């Protein structure tokens, strides 16, 4: 492994097929992308000695690689993998009582049509999700009310006009990629929505039942990577309202240099303007095409101050300071060991806890717990 002088690994949790990590209090939740698929729950009260408490499984052919937990409730996505496995399991969200993390109990399931839910946000009551829905092409944006977690209720949905096939909408993308809501994130009365190769949207959700698009921006096909996450900053930087937009280094429209992250000025939110980019120093030397999964994946939705942890696929953890949003800079990094039999690391997700510890998950080897002096 490699680390900067400001980052140190203090523990490792072996768990193959890792997809996402999330911390609630002193409990770590790990979603799995591949077999053994499901969710692993870990006690991290002593972060140098993590202890697995429970494992929640899903059937073959499905995964629950995303997880959120708050107020004693854990929600995981149910999404189809390929064509194997029984469709009867159903895509959607699994809902669990984790008031006793060592004894998770399923208390509900919200079922959608098609392959299920990909990514989502959860604030303890509302879930902002990206499901496939019967009658629609691709994934759309949806808001669920979980005030009674045993009986989730849809309160609002939004889609790009043209997705509602059953509603008779004309489909205008015969020569383009299918629309796909990837990841809604809420801040205040706005929903910041990444839409894969259809760019990003800012939605006004003052009325949750009627989301309204107020801005759209798409950097494809000029930059052929899909838009993965739109992360608004909770405070102004240099007097400007800022949003970090990560492109993912997969599903490229054509061979290209590695994906990077954008910094947008959304002070005039109806006119998002890119004002800077960040790429791992030295990764893209000449703009030549490189294999996928060399570049950016996603930022942590939790961070402290202006330093944002990123999972940068083959480049591990990158700590990026955007105090000056016009000139983002790396202030620390950590490179996990390359898993046995693999050609490179595959850092897939990252989060932090209230102690400032960083949790970085690799698709193959599991979770590194990292101490850093820059958070």
JSON list of N, CA, C and O in Angstrom, two decimals, residues 3 30 36 39 52 60 65 74 77 84 93 119-121 168-169 172 182 251 254 257 272 288 294 373:
[
{"chain": "A", "resi": 3, "resn": "UNK", "atom": "N", "xyz": [0.63, 5.56, 0.98]},
{"chain": "A", "resi": 3, "resn": "UNK", "atom": "CA", "xyz": [-0.16, 6.63, 1.57]},
{"chain": "A", "resi": 3, "resn": "UNK", "atom": "C", "xyz": [0.68, 7.89, 1.63]},
{"chain": "A", "resi": 3, "resn": "UNK", "atom": "O", "xyz": [1.90, 7.84, 1.60]},
{"chain": "A", "resi": 30, "resn": "UNK", "atom": "N", "xyz": [-21.92, -2.39, 4.94]},
{"chain": "A", "resi": 30, "resn": "UNK", "atom": "CA", "xyz": [-21.20, -2.67, 3.70]},
{"chain": "A", "resi": 30, "resn": "UNK", "atom": "C", "xyz": [-22.15, -3.36, 2.73]},
{"chain": "A", "resi": 30, "resn": "UNK", "atom": "O", "xyz": [-22.66, -4.45, 3.01]},
{"chain": "A", "resi": 36, "resn": "UNK", "atom": "N", "xyz": [-20.32, -13.04, -2.36]},
{"chain": "A", "resi": 36, "resn": "UNK", "atom": "CA", "xyz": [-21.62, -13.25, -1.72]},
{"chain": "A", "resi": 36, "resn": "UNK", "atom": "C", "xyz": [-22.36, -11.92, -1.55]},
{"chain": "A", "resi": 36, "resn": "UNK", "atom": "O", "xyz": [-21.91, -11.05, -0.80]},
{"chain": "A", "resi": 39, "resn": "UNK", "atom": "N", "xyz": [-25.62, -7.57, 2.53]},
{"chain": "A", "resi": 39, "resn": "UNK", "atom": "CA", "xyz": [-25.13, -6.47, 3.35]},
{"chain": "A", "resi": 39, "resn": "UNK", "atom": "C", "xyz": [-24.44, -7.01, 4.60]},
{"chain": "A", "resi": 39, "resn": "UNK", "atom": "O", "xyz": [-24.99, -7.88, 5.28]},
{"chain": "A", "resi": 52, "resn": "UNK", "atom": "N", "xyz": [-17.51, -8.12, 12.79]},
{"chain": "A", "resi": 52, "resn": "UNK", "atom": "CA", "xyz": [-18.72, -8.38, 12.01]},
{"chain": "A", "resi": 52, "resn": "UNK", "atom": "C", "xyz": [-19.85, -8.82, 12.94]},
{"chain": "A", "resi": 52, "resn": "UNK", "atom": "O", "xyz": [-19.68, -9.74, 13.76]},
{"chain": "A", "resi": 60, "resn": "UNK", "atom": "N", "xyz": [-29.33, -15.38, -5.34]},
{"chain": "A", "resi": 60, "resn": "UNK", "atom": "CA", "xyz": [-28.46, -15.35, -6.51]},
{"chain": "A", "resi": 60, "resn": "UNK", "atom": "C", "xyz": [-29.15, -14.62, -7.65]},
{"chain": "A", "resi": 60, "resn": "UNK", "atom": "O", "xyz": [-30.36, -14.76, -7.86]},
{"chain": "A", "resi": 65, "resn": "UNK", "atom": "N", "xyz": [-26.12, -3.65, -3.32]},
{"chain": "A", "resi": 65, "resn": "UNK", "atom": "CA", "xyz": [-24.78, -3.09, -3.17]},
{"chain": "A", "resi": 65, "resn": "UNK", "atom": "C", "xyz": [-24.80, -1.67, -2.63]},
{"chain": "A", "resi": 65, "resn": "UNK", "atom": "O", "xyz": [-23.74, -1.09, -2.39]},
{"chain": "A", "resi": 74, "resn": "UNK", "atom": "N", "xyz": [-32.48, 0.63, 8.29]},
{"chain": "A", "resi": 74, "resn": "UNK", "atom": "CA", "xyz": [-31.55, 0.41, 7.19]},
{"chain": "A", "resi": 74, "resn": "UNK", "atom": "C", "xyz": [-32.35, 0.13, 5.93]},
{"chain": "A", "resi": 74, "resn": "UNK", "atom": "O", "xyz": [-33.29, -0.66, 5.95]},
{"chain": "A", "resi": 77, "resn": "UNK", "atom": "N", "xyz": [-30.79, -1.46, -1.56]},
{"chain": "A", "resi": 77, "resn": "UNK", "atom": "CA", "xyz": [-31.42, -1.63, -2.87]},
{"chain": "A", "resi": 77, "resn": "UNK", "atom": "C", "xyz": [-31.47, -3.10, -3.24]},
{"chain": "A", "resi": 77, "resn": "UNK", "atom": "O", "xyz": [-30.64, -3.91, -2.83]},
{"chain": "A", "resi": 84, "resn": "UNK", "atom": "N", "xyz": [-29.61, -14.36, -14.60]},
{"chain": "A", "resi": 84, "resn": "UNK", "atom": "CA", "xyz": [-29.70, -15.49, -13.68]},
{"chain": "A", "resi": 84, "resn": "UNK", "atom": "C", "xyz": [-30.54, -15.12, -12.46]},
{"chain": "A", "resi": 84, "resn": "UNK", "atom": "O", "xyz": [-30.70, -13.95, -12.13]},
{"chain": "A", "resi": 93, "resn": "UNK", "atom": "N", "xyz": [-36.59, -1.77, -2.80]},
{"chain": "A", "resi": 93, "resn": "UNK", "atom": "CA", "xyz": [-35.85, -1.46, -1.58]},
{"chain": "A", "resi": 93, "resn": "UNK", "atom": "C", "xyz": [-36.23, -2.44, -0.49]},
{"chain": "A", "resi": 93, "resn": "UNK", "atom": "O", "xyz": [-37.42, -2.68, -0.24]},
{"chain": "A", "resi": 119, "resn": "UNK", "atom": "N", "xyz": [-29.09, 3.69, -7.23]},
{"chain": "A", "resi": 119, "resn": "UNK", "atom": "CA", "xyz": [-28.59, 4.52, -6.12]},
{"chain": "A", "resi": 119, "resn": "UNK", "atom": "C", "xyz": [-29.72, 5.35, -5.52]},
{"chain": "A", "resi": 119, "resn": "UNK", "atom": "O", "xyz": [-30.77, 5.55, -6.13]},
{"chain": "A", "resi": 120, "resn": "UNK", "atom": "N", "xyz": [-29.43, 5.92, -4.32]},
{"chain": "A", "resi": 120, "resn": "UNK", "atom": "CA", "xyz": [-30.47, 6.70, -3.64]},
{"chain": "A", "resi": 120, "resn": "UNK", "atom": "C", "xyz": [-29.85, 7.50, -2.50]},
{"chain": "A", "resi": 120, "resn": "UNK", "atom": "O", "xyz": [-28.71, 7.28, -2.07]},
{"chain": "A", "resi": 121, "resn": "UNK", "atom": "N", "xyz": [-30.64, 8.42, -1.99]},
{"chain": "A", "resi": 121, "resn": "UNK", "atom": "CA", "xyz": [-30.33, 9.21, -0.80]},
{"chain": "A", "resi": 121, "resn": "UNK", "atom": "C", "xyz": [-31.43, 8.92, 0.21]},
{"chain": "A", "resi": 121, "resn": "UNK", "atom": "O", "xyz": [-32.55, 8.57, -0.15]},
{"chain": "A", "resi": 168, "resn": "UNK", "atom": "N", "xyz": [-47.40, 7.49, -23.89]},
{"chain": "A", "resi": 168, "resn": "UNK", "atom": "CA", "xyz": [-47.44, 7.95, -25.27]},
{"chain": "A", "resi": 168, "resn": "UNK", "atom": "C", "xyz": [-46.42, 9.00, -25.61]},
{"chain": "A", "resi": 168, "resn": "UNK", "atom": "O", "xyz": [-46.51, 9.63, -26.68]},
{"chain": "A", "resi": 169, "resn": "UNK", "atom": "N", "xyz": [-45.43, 9.22, -24.75]},
{"chain": "A", "resi": 169, "resn": "UNK", "atom": "CA", "xyz": [-44.42, 10.24, -25.04]},
{"chain": "A", "resi": 169, "resn": "UNK", "atom": "C", "xyz": [-43.51, 9.78, -26.18]},
{"chain": "A", "resi": 169, "resn": "UNK", "atom": "O", "xyz": [-43.09, 8.62, -26.23]},
{"chain": "A", "resi": 172, "resn": "UNK", "atom": "N", "xyz": [-37.12, 10.35, -28.17]},
{"chain": "A", "resi": 172, "resn": "UNK", "atom": "CA", "xyz": [-36.24, 11.07, -29.10]},
{"chain": "A", "resi": 172, "resn": "UNK", "atom": "C", "xyz": [-34.79, 10.60, -29.16]},
{"chain": "A", "resi": 172, "resn": "UNK", "atom": "O", "xyz": [-33.96, 11.26, -29.78]},
{"chain": "A", "resi": 182, "resn": "UNK", "atom": "N", "xyz": [-29.37, 8.16, -12.31]},
{"chain": "A", "resi": 182, "resn": "UNK", "atom": "CA", "xyz": [-28.35, 7.38, -11.61]},
{"chain": "A", "resi": 182, "resn": "UNK", "atom": "C", "xyz": [-28.34, 7.63, -10.11]},
{"chain": "A", "resi": 182, "resn": "UNK", "atom": "O", "xyz": [-28.25, 6.69, -9.33]},
{"chain": "A", "resi": 251, "resn": "UNK", "atom": "N", "xyz": [-18.39, 2.82, -19.05]},
{"chain": "A", "resi": 251, "resn": "UNK", "atom": "CA", "xyz": [-19.45, 3.08, -20.05]},
{"chain": "A", "resi": 251, "resn": "UNK", "atom": "C", "xyz": [-19.12, 4.26, -20.96]},
{"chain": "A", "resi": 251, "resn": "UNK", "atom": "O", "xyz": [-19.98, 5.08, -21.28]},
{"chain": "A", "resi": 254, "resn": "UNK", "atom": "N", "xyz": [-16.75, 6.40, -26.23]},
{"chain": "A", "resi": 254, "resn": "UNK", "atom": "CA", "xyz": [-15.64, 6.08, -27.14]},
{"chain": "A", "resi": 254, "resn": "UNK", "atom": "C", "xyz": [-14.38, 5.98, -26.29]},
{"chain": "A", "resi": 254, "resn": "UNK", "atom": "O", "xyz": [-14.36, 6.46, -25.14]},
{"chain": "A", "resi": 257, "resn": "UNK", "atom": "N", "xyz": [-9.38, 9.37, -22.46]},
{"chain": "A", "resi": 257, "resn": "UNK", "atom": "CA", "xyz": [-8.58, 9.52, -21.25]},
{"chain": "A", "resi": 257, "resn": "UNK", "atom": "C", "xyz": [-9.47, 9.27, -20.03]},
{"chain": "A", "resi": 257, "resn": "UNK", "atom": "O", "xyz": [-10.71, 9.30, -20.13]},
{"chain": "A", "resi": 272, "resn": "UNK", "atom": "N", "xyz": [-25.99, 26.48, -14.54]},
{"chain": "A", "resi": 272, "resn": "UNK", "atom": "CA", "xyz": [-24.78, 25.88, -13.97]},
{"chain": "A", "resi": 272, "resn": "UNK", "atom": "C", "xyz": [-23.59, 26.10, -14.91]},
{"chain": "A", "resi": 272, "resn": "UNK", "atom": "O", "xyz": [-23.69, 25.89, -16.12]},
{"chain": "A", "resi": 288, "resn": "UNK", "atom": "N", "xyz": [-4.40, 10.63, -24.12]},
{"chain": "A", "resi": 288, "resn": "UNK", "atom": "CA", "xyz": [-4.57, 9.38, -24.86]},
{"chain": "A", "resi": 288, "resn": "UNK", "atom": "C", "xyz": [-5.57, 8.47, -24.16]},
{"chain": "A", "resi": 288, "resn": "UNK", "atom": "O", "xyz": [-5.69, 8.49, -22.93]},
{"chain": "A", "resi": 294, "resn": "UNK", "atom": "N", "xyz": [-9.69, 3.50, -14.59]},
{"chain": "A", "resi": 294, "resn": "UNK", "atom": "CA", "xyz": [-8.43, 4.12, -14.18]},
{"chain": "A", "resi": 294, "resn": "UNK", "atom": "C", "xyz": [-8.69, 5.43, -13.45]},
{"chain": "A", "resi": 294, "resn": "UNK", "atom": "O", "xyz": [-7.88, 5.88, -12.64]},
{"chain": "A", "resi": 373, "resn": "UNK", "atom": "N", "xyz": [-5.00, 13.20, 8.89]},
{"chain": "A", "resi": 373, "resn": "UNK", "atom": "CA", "xyz": [-4.90, 14.46, 9.63]},
{"chain": "A", "resi": 373, "resn": "UNK", "atom": "C", "xyz": [-5.51, 15.63, 8.88]},
{"chain": "A", "resi": 373, "resn": "UNK", "atom": "O", "xyz": [-5.52, 16.75, 9.39]}
]
